[in-house]
Tab-separated table of C-alpha atoms in Angstrom:
chain	number	residue	atom	x	y	z
A	893	GLY	CA	-33.013	103.447	94.678
A	894	ALA	CA	-31.888	102.345	98.145
A	895	LEU	CA	-32.197	98.716	97.089
A	896	ALA	CA	-30.210	99.379	93.913
A	897	ALA	CA	-27.495	100.985	96.022
A	898	LEU	CA	-27.259	97.834	98.125
A	899	LEU	CA	-27.098	95.661	95.025
A	900	GLU	CA	-24.651	97.887	93.184
A	901	PRO	CA	-21.543	95.840	94.025
A	902	LEU	CA	-23.247	92.715	92.658
A	903	CYS	CA	-24.368	94.071	89.335
A	904	GLY	CA	-21.959	96.861	88.550
A	905	PRO	CA	-22.740	100.557	88.421
A	906	THR	CA	-26.177	101.355	87.045
A	907	SER	CA	-24.836	102.879	83.851
A	908	ARG	CA	-23.442	99.479	82.895
A	909	ARG	CA	-26.704	97.661	83.422
A	910	PRO	CA	-28.193	97.550	79.935
A	911	ILE	CA	-31.813	96.952	80.859
A	912	SER	CA	-33.509	99.722	82.754
A	913	THR	CA	-36.767	98.971	84.515
A	914	GLU	CA	-36.585	102.019	86.741
A	915	GLY	CA	-40.188	103.031	86.169
A	916	ALA	CA	-41.477	99.495	86.168
A	917	GLN	CA	-40.073	98.993	89.675
A	918	LYS	CA	-42.054	101.930	91.011
A	919	VAL	CA	-45.399	100.202	90.655
A	920	GLY	CA	-46.121	100.660	94.350
A	921	SER	CA	-45.477	104.380	94.391
A	922	LYS	CA	-48.236	106.856	93.669
A	923	ARG	CA	-48.136	108.756	90.424
A	924	LYS	CA	-50.383	111.660	89.549
A	925	ALA	CA	-53.239	110.140	87.630
A	926	GLU	CA	-55.397	113.222	87.155
A	927	THR	CA	-53.980	114.336	83.852
A	928	LEU	CA	-52.933	112.748	80.636
A	929	GLU	CA	-50.824	115.038	78.561
A	930	GLU	CA	-50.430	114.721	74.840
A	931	GLU	CA	-47.196	116.392	73.936
A	932	GLY	CA	-47.036	118.706	70.987
A	933	GLU	CA	-44.075	119.099	68.643
A	934	ASP	CA	-42.387	121.472	71.080
A	935	GLY	CA	-42.791	119.062	73.979
A	936	ARG	CA	-45.437	121.211	75.655
A	937	PRO	CA	-48.629	119.569	76.890
A	938	ARG	CA	-51.384	120.028	74.369
A	939	LYS	CA	-54.501	118.821	76.093
A	940	LYS	CA	-55.453	117.251	79.366
A	941	VAL	CA	-58.144	114.675	79.895
A	942	ARG	CA	-58.916	112.317	82.675
A	943	LEU	CA	-59.114	108.673	81.739
A	944	GLY	CA	-60.360	105.789	83.817
A	945	MET	CA	-57.860	103.334	82.364
A	946	PRO	CA	-54.225	103.649	81.295
A	947	ALA	CA	-54.073	105.584	78.067
A	948	GLN	CA	-52.824	103.876	74.966
A	949	GLN	CA	-51.261	105.968	72.273
A	950	TRP	CA	-49.451	105.700	68.971
A	951	ILE	CA	-45.701	105.882	69.428
A	952	THR	CA	-43.856	106.912	66.265
A	953	ILE	CA	-40.089	107.262	65.913
A	954	TYR	CA	-38.577	109.381	63.145
A	955	ASN	CA	-35.027	109.291	61.774
A	956	ALA	CA	-33.238	111.668	59.444
A	957	HIS	CA	-32.823	110.141	55.968
A	958	ARG	CA	-32.035	111.571	52.579
A	959	PRO	CA	-35.281	112.199	50.646
A	960	MET	CA	-37.074	108.943	49.892
A	961	LYS	CA	-40.540	107.675	49.154
A	962	GLN	CA	-42.405	106.554	52.264
A	963	ARG	CA	-46.050	105.592	52.607
A	964	TYR	CA	-48.245	104.760	55.587
A	965	HIS	CA	-51.550	102.923	55.875
A	966	TYR	CA	-53.478	102.646	59.128
A	967	ASN	CA	-56.852	101.203	60.199
A	968	VAL	CA	-56.164	98.438	57.689
A	969	ALA	CA	-58.509	95.447	58.002
A	970	ASN	CA	-57.138	91.911	57.485
A	971	SER	CA	-58.696	91.673	54.035
A	972	ARG	CA	-57.064	94.896	52.825
A	973	ILE	CA	-53.417	94.185	53.711
A	974	GLU	CA	-52.680	92.402	50.455
A	975	GLN	CA	-53.804	95.201	48.133
A	976	HIS	CA	-51.759	97.836	50.002
A	977	VAL	CA	-48.649	95.650	50.017
A	978	ASP	CA	-48.999	94.679	46.333
A	979	LYS	CA	-49.459	98.312	45.300
A	980	GLY	CA	-46.418	99.338	47.374
A	981	ASN	CA	-44.305	96.545	45.892
A	982	ASP	CA	-45.328	97.625	42.374
A	983	ASP	CA	-44.062	101.097	43.269
A	984	GLY	CA	-40.725	99.724	44.483
A	985	LEU	CA	-41.519	99.929	48.201
A	986	PHE	CA	-41.063	97.317	50.930
A	987	ILE	CA	-42.643	97.147	54.395
A	988	SER	CA	-40.300	98.698	56.966
A	989	SER	CA	-42.521	98.527	60.066
A	990	VAL	CA	-45.948	97.344	61.183
A	991	SER	CA	-48.191	97.787	64.197
A	992	CYS	CA	-51.709	97.026	65.352
A	993	ALA	CA	-54.378	98.995	67.216
A	994	GLN	CA	-57.908	97.764	67.944
A	995	GLU	CA	-57.483	94.770	65.612
A	996	LEU	CA	-56.579	97.047	62.682
A	997	TRP	CA	-53.098	97.146	61.190
A	998	ALA	CA	-50.709	99.977	60.401
A	999	LEU	CA	-48.155	99.461	57.634
A	1000	ILE	CA	-45.178	101.665	56.843
A	1001	MET	CA	-43.645	101.069	53.405
A	1002	ASP	CA	-40.650	102.840	51.943
A	1003	ALA	CA	-37.828	102.810	49.426
A	1004	GLY	CA	-35.018	102.896	51.992
A	1005	THR	CA	-35.012	99.354	53.406
A	1006	GLY	CA	-32.272	97.866	51.219
A	1007	PHE	CA	-34.366	94.672	50.889
A	1008	ASN	CA	-34.662	92.921	47.542
A	1009	ALA	CA	-37.491	90.483	48.306
A	1010	GLN	CA	-40.179	90.237	50.962
A	1011	VAL	CA	-42.920	87.867	52.125
A	1012	TRP	CA	-45.571	88.346	54.791
A	1013	GLU	CA	-47.992	86.197	56.726
A	1014	LEU	CA	-51.125	87.066	58.663
A	1015	SER	CA	-51.624	84.250	61.144
A	1016	THR	CA	-53.946	83.357	63.998
A	1017	GLN	CA	-50.834	82.158	65.855
A	1018	PHE	CA	-48.584	84.553	67.739
A	1019	LEU	CA	-46.131	83.638	66.119
A	1020	PRO	CA	-46.526	81.233	63.129
A	1021	LYS	CA	-43.522	79.018	63.893
A	1022	ASP	CA	-43.711	76.625	60.937
A	1023	TRP	CA	-44.069	79.432	58.419
A	1024	ILE	CA	-41.112	81.302	59.954
A	1025	LEU	CA	-38.921	78.158	59.844
A	1026	GLU	CA	-39.821	77.663	56.167
A	1027	GLN	CA	-38.833	81.229	55.286
A	1028	TRP	CA	-35.594	80.974	57.267
A	1029	ASP	CA	-34.731	77.900	55.189
A	1030	ASP	CA	-35.382	79.997	52.113
A	1031	GLY	CA	-32.987	82.783	53.176
A	1032	TYR	CA	-35.554	85.258	54.531
A	1033	TYR	CA	-35.218	86.963	57.932
A	1034	ILE	CA	-37.900	88.578	60.123
A	1035	THR	CA	-37.684	92.343	59.605
A	1036	ALA	CA	-40.961	93.511	61.182
A	1037	LEU	CA	-43.845	92.057	63.140
A	1038	ALA	CA	-46.963	93.039	65.045
A	1039	GLY	CA	-49.628	91.287	67.068
A	1040	SER	CA	-53.297	91.965	67.770
A	1041	THR	CA	-54.993	91.691	71.157
A	1042	THR	CA	-56.906	88.593	69.997
A	1043	GLY	CA	-53.673	86.735	69.208
A	1044	SER	CA	-53.201	87.309	65.476
A	1045	ALA	CA	-49.755	88.103	64.147
A	1046	LEU	CA	-48.507	89.905	61.061
A	1047	VAL	CA	-44.960	88.791	60.277
A	1048	ILE	CA	-42.780	90.360	57.583
A	1049	MET	CA	-39.675	88.525	56.360
A	1050	SER	CA	-37.171	89.927	53.885
A	1051	LYS	CA	-34.082	89.163	51.823
A	1052	GLY	CA	-31.245	91.644	51.497
A	1053	THR	CA	-30.745	92.128	55.262
A	1054	PRO	CA	-27.259	91.990	56.803
A	1055	TYR	CA	-28.399	89.277	59.273
A	1056	THR	CA	-26.612	85.936	59.401
A	1057	GLN	CA	-28.694	84.189	62.072
A	1058	GLN	CA	-31.927	84.832	63.903
A	1059	SER	CA	-33.815	83.653	66.946
A	1060	TYR	CA	-37.106	84.669	68.523
A	1061	LYS	CA	-38.946	84.180	71.772
A	1062	VAL	CA	-42.610	84.554	72.692
A	1063	SER	CA	-43.305	84.964	76.383
A	1064	ASP	CA	-45.936	86.120	78.868
A	1065	SER	CA	-43.658	88.766	80.329
A	1066	PHE	CA	-40.792	90.761	78.862
A	1067	PRO	CA	-37.974	88.200	78.273
A	1068	PHE	CA	-35.063	89.961	80.017
A	1069	LYS	CA	-33.084	86.819	80.819
A	1070	TRP	CA	-33.284	85.514	77.279
A	1071	ILE	CA	-32.209	88.873	75.806
A	1072	ASN	CA	-29.218	89.008	78.168
A	1073	LYS	CA	-28.217	85.485	77.204
A	1074	LYS	CA	-28.494	86.268	73.493
A	1075	TRP	CA	-26.513	89.507	73.816
A	1076	LYS	CA	-23.634	87.416	75.125
A	1077	GLU	CA	-23.894	85.240	72.001
A	1078	GLY	CA	-23.605	88.231	69.661
A	1079	PHE	CA	-27.318	88.693	68.904
A	1080	TYR	CA	-29.143	92.042	69.058
A	1081	VAL	CA	-32.861	92.800	69.300
A	1082	THR	CA	-34.060	93.698	65.784
A	1083	SER	CA	-37.887	93.485	66.066
A	1084	MET	CA	-40.526	93.250	68.787
A	1085	ALA	CA	-44.283	92.830	68.950
A	1086	THR	CA	-46.994	92.326	71.539
A	1087	SER	CA	-50.316	90.515	71.618
A	1088	GLY	CA	-52.407	91.456	74.641
A	1089	THR	CA	-49.796	91.208	77.393
A	1090	ARG	CA	-47.561	88.721	75.542
A	1091	TRP	CA	-44.254	89.718	73.993
A	1092	ALA	CA	-42.447	88.448	70.913
A	1093	VAL	CA	-38.804	89.499	70.622
A	1094	VAL	CA	-36.616	88.791	67.587
A	1095	MET	CA	-32.830	88.872	67.884
A	1096	SER	CA	-30.345	88.695	65.017
A	1097	ARG	CA	-26.631	88.206	64.495
A	1098	ASN	CA	-24.742	90.770	62.411
A	1099	ALA	CA	-27.385	93.416	63.085
A	1100	GLY	CA	-24.940	96.272	62.543
A	1101	PHE	CA	-24.922	97.397	66.186
A	1102	VAL	CA	-22.014	97.646	68.613
A	1103	ASP	CA	-24.081	98.151	71.760
A	1104	GLN	CA	-27.696	97.915	72.835
A	1105	CYS	CA	-29.917	98.541	75.832
A	1106	VAL	CA	-33.609	98.322	76.696
A	1107	GLU	CA	-35.832	100.821	78.502
A	1108	LEU	CA	-38.985	99.166	79.865
A	1109	ASP	CA	-41.490	101.341	81.678
A	1110	PHE	CA	-45.192	101.842	82.261
A	1111	MET	CA	-44.921	105.399	81.026
A	1112	TYR	CA	-42.771	107.026	78.350
A	1113	PRO	CA	-39.230	106.859	79.848
A	1114	SER	CA	-38.273	110.335	78.708
A	1115	GLU	CA	-35.307	110.773	81.047
A	1116	GLY	CA	-33.845	107.375	80.273
A	1117	ILE	CA	-34.172	107.895	76.529
A	1118	HIS	CA	-32.586	111.347	76.625
A	1119	ARG	CA	-29.724	109.987	78.708
A	1120	ARG	CA	-29.178	107.205	76.153
A	1121	TRP	CA	-29.421	109.663	73.249
A	1122	ASP	CA	-26.628	111.693	74.860
A	1123	SER	CA	-24.404	108.594	74.870
A	1124	GLY	CA	-24.918	107.921	71.164
A	1125	PHE	CA	-27.785	105.420	71.359
A	1126	ARG	CA	-30.798	105.669	69.042
A	1127	ILE	CA	-34.168	103.926	69.346
A	1128	THR	CA	-34.116	101.032	66.875
A	1129	CYS	CA	-37.382	99.339	67.786
A	1130	CYS	CA	-40.258	99.631	70.213
A	1131	ALA	CA	-43.390	97.780	71.244
A	1132	ALA	CA	-46.012	98.211	73.937
A	1133	THR	CA	-48.714	96.300	75.776
A	1134	PRO	CA	-51.624	98.006	77.569
A	1135	ASP	CA	-49.378	97.880	80.695
A	1136	GLN	CA	-45.874	98.816	79.591
A	1137	ALA	CA	-43.714	99.928	76.700
A	1138	ALA	CA	-40.251	98.719	75.718
A	1139	TYR	CA	-37.789	100.829	73.774
A	1140	VAL	CA	-34.663	99.197	72.376
A	1141	LEU	CA	-31.795	101.645	71.880
A	1142	SER	CA	-28.692	100.738	69.916
A	1143	ILE	CA	-25.391	102.222	68.811
A	1144	PRO	CA	-24.870	101.523	65.093
A	1145	ARG	CA	-21.509	100.300	63.859
A	1146	ARG	CA	-21.620	102.969	61.146
A	1147	ARG	CA	-22.953	106.208	62.548
A	1148	PRO	CA	-25.142	108.142	60.108
A	1149	ALA	CA	-24.027	111.637	59.059
A	1150	ASP	CA	-27.276	113.036	60.478
A	1151	GLU	CA	-28.217	111.387	63.766
A	1152	THR	CA	-31.439	113.351	64.299
A	1153	GLN	CA	-34.164	111.274	65.906
A	1154	GLU	CA	-37.560	112.409	67.143
A	1155	THR	CA	-40.368	110.608	68.928
A	1156	LEU	CA	-44.057	111.440	68.973
A	1157	ARG	CA	-46.933	110.129	71.079
A	1158	THR	CA	-50.441	110.774	69.812
A	1159	SER	CA	-53.942	109.461	70.508
A	1160	ALA	CA	-54.729	109.053	66.806
A	1161	PHE	CA	-52.393	107.888	64.057
A	1162	PRO	CA	-50.260	111.005	63.396
A	1163	SER	CA	-50.932	111.364	59.641
A	1164	THR	CA	-50.553	115.174	59.568
A	1165	HIS	CA	-47.428	115.048	61.753
A	1166	VAL	CA	-45.858	112.475	59.431
A	1167	LYS	CA	-46.208	114.806	56.448
A	1168	GLU	CA	-44.633	117.639	58.470
A	1169	LYS	CA	-41.732	115.345	59.383
A	1170	TRP	CA	-41.266	114.290	55.738
A	1171	ALA	CA	-40.906	117.952	54.811
A	1172	LYS	CA	-37.906	118.003	57.197
A	1173	ASN	CA	-36.495	114.730	55.767
A	1174	LEU	CA	-37.507	112.795	58.884
A	1175	TYR	CA	-39.068	109.403	58.174
A	1176	ILE	CA	-40.889	106.868	60.352
A	1177	SER	CA	-38.383	104.260	61.514
A	1178	ALA	CA	-40.582	102.515	64.107
A	1179	VAL	CA	-44.206	102.491	65.161
A	1180	ALA	CA	-46.059	100.959	68.111
A	1181	PHE	CA	-49.381	101.298	69.910
A	1182	GLY	CA	-49.840	100.882	73.657
A	1183	ARG	CA	-49.088	102.213	77.100
A	1184	THR	CA	-47.354	105.597	77.211
A	1185	VAL	CA	-48.711	107.318	80.324
A	1186	SER	CA	-49.700	106.263	83.796
């Protein structure tokens, strides 16, 4: 805080700095480590346990949407991805987001993507560059991706997106500088994934956003997110390593009639919660697995 105050004249008032690493800068300070709280629907702590290592949890983001068909699969082994995707495609669904926990995949498929064609690749490379270049040449854009701790990647590319150009970066730490550079060129973060402690960030032109910021923290940055929500931002993608989580918040060019957004952090995949959310016309818009508490 004191340091930020000294630097303020150099980098403008804090509110104008789009990447917040407030929590990440506090690594040296002591945080209470005795309790891990899993928040219930009402935000109240549900249970407390002591863990020897940083807890990893499922992070699910829900957006209001008119009633639509949505389906989730979790604990999906490599060999089972194809059958789930084929069945979803037969039912008119496309993959909207993917994640990975303990080498098993989670797939969210729904009827609200606006895509008209989709291809996917499970690769031992994080990320499969040649395959991505081929699909770009064919008019597909990356719309979702996830990585496993052993270095596998699941990449989803689609047609029917508004994107006009795309770029991605894989790096050993969160690529702040690159994101800042790309923002200046009219790109916005549209997907992110992690593999162990490595990050993959995808940025696209014509993403339909007018502003964007990133919250990076080693625990759920509740205050930061609520502050951004109050200024019209909504979480548009998230990803987490065992050490930290990144939330990308954006202001859409066309604001939806219902801007309701909710987030949930759970130890297990929140299958019962999802059904409760569906009953309220709230649908999963992003999913990640990783660090949420210190």
